[in-house]
Amino acid sequence: MQQREAVEFHLYVLPWLIGFLGLTLGPLLYSLVLAFTDAELFQQWRFIGLANFREMFLEDPLFWKALANTAYYAFVSVPLSLAIAFGLAALLNMKLRGMPLFRTIFYLPSVTSGVAVVLLWGWIFNPSFGLLNYVLSWVDIQGPQWLGDPNWAMPAIIMMNLWNVGAPMIIFLAALQDVPQELYESADIDGAGWWAKVTRITLPMVSPVVFFNLVLGLIGAFQVFMQAYVLTGGGPLDATYVYLLHLYNNAFRYGRMGYASALAWVLFVVILALTSVIWATSRRWVFYAGEGRR
């Protein structure tokens, strides 16, 4: 009986295993090999050692520009998104009539199509007939060129990213509903104010969710691509030229698959390093009920 169950188990997992080996692990290892070659589309390739990485760090100014733009986007958009998602979750956690409808309304933007949303924001940011400058004109403010201005293009893309706060908001909301009400009642008896309850009760109790959303948000932010590709193409003056756009251009525009593979592995190392730092520091600020601080 046990042998039969073991055979059935392996048959069930076999499709996943084939897909993982053929579509994930195989291309991953092949990309690692290509990173040390001069591979180009439809051309013979040869091993060139660390030449791709030497060119990347010493001879490619767009590499540093793209990395800096991506870091700027990530380090501004992720904390801002988390703060807004947490604030919305706190509001939607109130016991008011019609709250399920409000929760649905705030979550809906997160499930809309990516390209369609980007095109919609392209219209919103249009300096001539866009919605945003039209609203600003109501209070006599001359809106900027947004996507056409190097100083405003990246802030505009960061603002666009707030459209997707629905997903972390839902996770925050679930965590807030698990905070024991007895803690707030005890704080009320002690005379604690609103800010004290937020910083001493709410945030410590939901800190594992903050950690989870922070890691996922940072990984996603360093892979930002579609907004810059569809709306600006990296401009103006490379103000929105993000890392994945540089990788995409080298791979599919210039056909430099070896160099693009090297770029991909450097991005992997950057994300791994940042995630490791967050993981290491989480021991100081993430609280798990019943275990104390790690």
XYZ file of C-alpha atoms in Angstrom:
294
model
C 0.000 0.000 0.000
C 2.820 2.393 0.908
C 4.652 1.578 -2.320
C 1.519 2.312 -4.323
C 1.082 5.659 -2.560
C 4.723 6.487 -3.263
C 4.251 5.749 -6.971
C 1.104 7.885 -7.077
C 2.926 10.720 -5.325
C 5.759 10.685 -7.847
C 3.306 10.566 -10.748
C 1.480 13.595 -9.362
C 4.640 15.661 -8.916
C 6.214 14.529 -12.205
C 4.538 17.238 -14.387
C 5.727 19.955 -11.993
C 9.224 18.453 -11.870
C 9.473 18.328 -15.682
C 8.256 21.933 -15.930
C 10.692 23.105 -13.251
C 13.674 21.413 -14.863
C 12.769 22.429 -18.421
C 11.384 25.935 -17.891
C 13.146 27.216 -14.754
C 16.317 25.419 -13.694
C 17.492 24.644 -17.232
C 17.228 28.241 -18.563
C 18.717 29.502 -15.281
C 21.856 27.405 -15.647
C 22.077 28.165 -19.374
C 21.888 31.885 -18.575
C 24.748 31.463 -16.082
C 26.870 29.868 -18.797
C 25.993 32.613 -21.314
C 27.089 35.293 -18.823
C 30.688 34.209 -19.467
C 30.385 34.213 -23.272
C 30.066 36.706 -26.113
C 26.831 35.050 -27.278
C 24.721 36.993 -29.759
C 21.474 36.042 -31.451
C 21.955 33.483 -34.246
C 25.758 33.695 -33.918
C 28.447 31.298 -32.734
C 29.680 32.115 -29.254
C 32.827 31.545 -27.240
C 33.860 31.812 -23.597
C 35.337 35.202 -22.691
C 35.677 34.794 -18.933
C 34.801 37.894 -16.903
C 34.867 40.295 -19.880
C 31.127 40.977 -19.690
C 31.363 41.919 -16.006
C 34.481 44.038 -16.610
C 32.666 45.936 -19.379
C 29.605 46.327 -17.166
C 31.423 47.845 -14.204
C 34.175 49.804 -15.981
C 32.983 50.717 -19.477
C 29.180 50.879 -19.502
C 27.861 54.205 -18.100
C 24.273 53.132 -18.805
C 24.696 50.238 -16.373
C 25.340 52.621 -13.466
C 22.620 55.006 -14.662
C 20.069 52.183 -14.861
C 21.112 50.788 -11.470
C 20.878 54.236 -9.840
C 17.444 54.906 -11.388
C 16.173 51.524 -10.225
C 17.513 52.066 -6.699
C 15.877 55.512 -6.624
C 12.580 53.975 -7.698
C 12.806 51.109 -5.193
C 13.912 53.089 -2.134
C 11.183 55.696 -2.617
C 8.265 53.669 -3.955
C 8.466 50.710 -1.556
C 8.310 52.660 1.768
C 5.695 54.993 0.288
C 3.547 52.083 -0.921
C 3.810 50.283 2.406
C 2.839 53.398 4.368
C -0.202 54.065 2.161
C -1.227 50.385 2.157
C -1.001 50.278 5.961
C -2.993 53.508 6.317
C -5.725 52.269 3.981
C -5.856 48.917 5.783
C -6.260 50.721 9.120
C -9.152 52.746 7.698
C -10.787 49.686 6.139
C -10.471 47.828 9.455
C -13.006 50.173 11.043
C -16.416 48.749 11.789
C -18.639 50.883 9.571
C -21.631 50.110 7.369
C -20.751 49.243 3.784
C -17.111 48.455 4.579
C -16.980 45.309 2.326
C -17.876 47.551 -0.628
C -15.063 50.003 0.191
C -12.591 47.125 0.562
C -13.571 45.849 -2.876
C -13.241 49.305 -4.427
C -9.749 49.850 -3.039
C -8.584 46.360 -4.032
C -9.977 46.318 -7.579
C -7.162 48.392 -9.190
C -4.678 45.669 -8.230
C -6.335 43.088 -10.472
C -6.602 45.234 -13.586
C -4.410 44.592 -16.624
C -0.882 45.995 -16.380
C -0.485 47.501 -19.855
C -4.010 48.967 -19.824
C -3.282 50.647 -16.475
C 0.001 52.065 -17.773
C -1.759 53.518 -20.827
C -4.444 54.981 -18.569
C -1.764 56.700 -16.482
C -0.169 57.943 -19.681
C -3.374 59.845 -20.334
C -3.548 61.059 -16.712
C -0.005 62.464 -16.966
C -0.501 64.088 -20.363
C 0.476 67.767 -19.892
C -2.039 69.071 -22.447
C -5.261 67.192 -21.773
C -4.410 64.866 -18.873
C -6.592 64.543 -15.792
C -3.870 65.386 -13.257
C -2.915 68.800 -14.659
C -6.605 69.559 -15.182
C -7.293 68.933 -11.479
C -4.250 71.012 -10.474
C -5.572 73.896 -12.576
C -8.602 74.071 -10.251
C -6.272 75.448 -7.545
C -4.257 77.621 -9.998
C -1.277 75.267 -10.150
C 0.502 74.877 -13.482
C 1.248 71.180 -13.718
C 4.654 70.022 -14.991
C 5.336 68.080 -18.159
C 5.434 64.920 -16.008
C 6.748 62.173 -18.308
C 8.424 64.763 -20.572
C 10.379 66.407 -17.748
C 13.564 64.650 -16.469
C 12.869 65.955 -12.961
C 9.300 64.673 -12.831
C 9.358 61.500 -14.942
C 10.557 59.141 -12.209
C 8.304 60.665 -9.501
C 5.414 60.182 -11.942
C 6.237 56.491 -12.342
C 6.513 56.143 -8.555
C 3.103 57.799 -8.243
C 1.749 55.344 -10.815
C 3.019 52.441 -8.703
C 0.645 53.462 -5.891
C -2.154 52.085 -8.068
C -1.045 48.613 -6.929
C -1.219 49.073 -3.149
C -4.313 46.863 -3.017
C -2.368 43.615 -2.637
C -0.236 44.640 0.391
C -3.277 46.468 1.778
C -5.298 43.236 1.896
C -2.460 41.443 3.701
C -2.160 44.303 6.202
C -5.925 44.200 6.729
C -5.854 40.479 7.537
C -3.025 41.064 10.020
C -4.823 43.975 11.685
C -7.908 41.848 12.238
C -5.778 39.305 14.127
C -4.487 41.830 16.666
C -6.117 40.932 20.031
C -8.570 43.620 21.109
C -7.627 42.955 24.733
C -4.347 44.723 24.131
C -6.138 47.926 23.038
C -8.530 47.671 26.005
C -5.597 47.374 28.400
C -3.942 50.352 26.727
C -7.150 52.378 27.141
C -7.201 51.564 30.856
C -3.571 52.759 31.104
C -4.497 55.976 29.310
C -2.439 55.332 26.190
C -3.090 57.635 23.255
C -3.624 56.825 19.583
C 0.040 57.125 18.624
C 1.185 54.986 21.552
C -1.252 52.228 20.588
C -0.063 52.305 16.970
C 3.651 52.208 17.801
C 3.521 49.938 20.868
C 0.754 47.499 19.875
C -0.293 47.601 16.219
C 3.075 47.852 14.486
C 4.815 45.194 16.630
C 1.881 42.800 16.166
C 1.845 43.202 12.368
C 5.642 43.411 11.987
C 5.884 39.928 10.330
C 3.511 41.198 7.641
C 5.528 44.412 7.277
C 8.611 42.250 6.780
C 6.814 40.086 4.201
C 5.483 43.058 2.220
C 8.838 44.841 2.407
C 10.752 41.921 0.922
C 8.196 41.289 -1.831
C 7.941 45.008 -2.606
C 11.701 45.427 -2.876
C 12.076 42.399 -5.155
C 9.272 43.682 -7.375
C 10.623 47.235 -7.427
C 14.042 46.142 -8.678
C 12.264 44.388 -11.551
C 10.303 47.442 -12.689
C 10.128 47.468 -16.482
C 6.722 47.866 -18.102
C 6.040 51.439 -16.964
C 9.311 52.781 -18.353
C 9.150 50.650 -21.506
C 5.589 51.594 -22.465
C 5.464 55.241 -21.404
C 8.917 56.745 -21.771
C 11.251 54.152 -23.305
C 13.740 55.189 -20.614
C 13.611 58.928 -21.306
C 13.652 61.821 -21.088
C 17.452 62.068 -20.883
C 17.571 58.539 -19.406
C 15.678 59.748 -16.319
C 13.547 56.566 -16.306
C 16.103 54.222 -17.835
C 15.713 51.351 -15.345
C 17.804 48.211 -15.012
C 15.491 45.739 -16.754
C 15.108 48.128 -19.672
C 18.904 48.104 -20.079
C 18.852 44.317 -19.893
C 16.017 44.092 -22.417
C 17.738 46.440 -24.859
C 20.972 44.452 -24.749
C 19.188 41.119 -25.144
C 16.518 41.817 -27.761
C 17.470 45.138 -29.351
C 21.221 44.656 -29.697
C 21.159 40.840 -29.598
C 23.888 40.647 -26.912
C 22.563 37.620 -25.034
C 25.805 36.988 -23.165
C 26.029 40.529 -21.830
C 22.307 40.532 -20.966
C 22.752 37.273 -19.031
C 25.577 38.876 -17.054
C 23.304 41.836 -16.291
C 20.594 39.455 -15.078
C 22.956 37.685 -12.686
C 24.243 40.967 -11.273
C 20.630 41.989 -10.622
C 20.070 38.650 -8.887
C 23.078 39.272 -6.624
C 21.901 42.829 -5.818
C 18.411 41.622 -4.858
C 19.869 38.717 -2.864
C 22.176 41.083 -0.952
C 19.393 43.539 -0.118
C 17.064 40.740 0.947
C 19.797 39.281 3.154
C 20.326 42.665 4.837
C 16.602 42.980 5.542
C 16.513 39.426 6.846
C 19.472 40.046 9.158
C 18.066 43.306 10.546
C 14.592 41.776 10.960
C 15.807 40.115 14.146
C 15.693 43.567 15.755
C 12.226 44.678 14.697
C 10.071 41.690 13.702
C 7.997 40.283 16.572
C 6.498 36.811 16.489
C 3.776 36.164 19.072
C 4.782 33.519 21.579
C 8.461 33.630 20.610
C 9.458 37.146 21.685
C 11.852 39.037 19.453
C 14.110 36.779 17.421
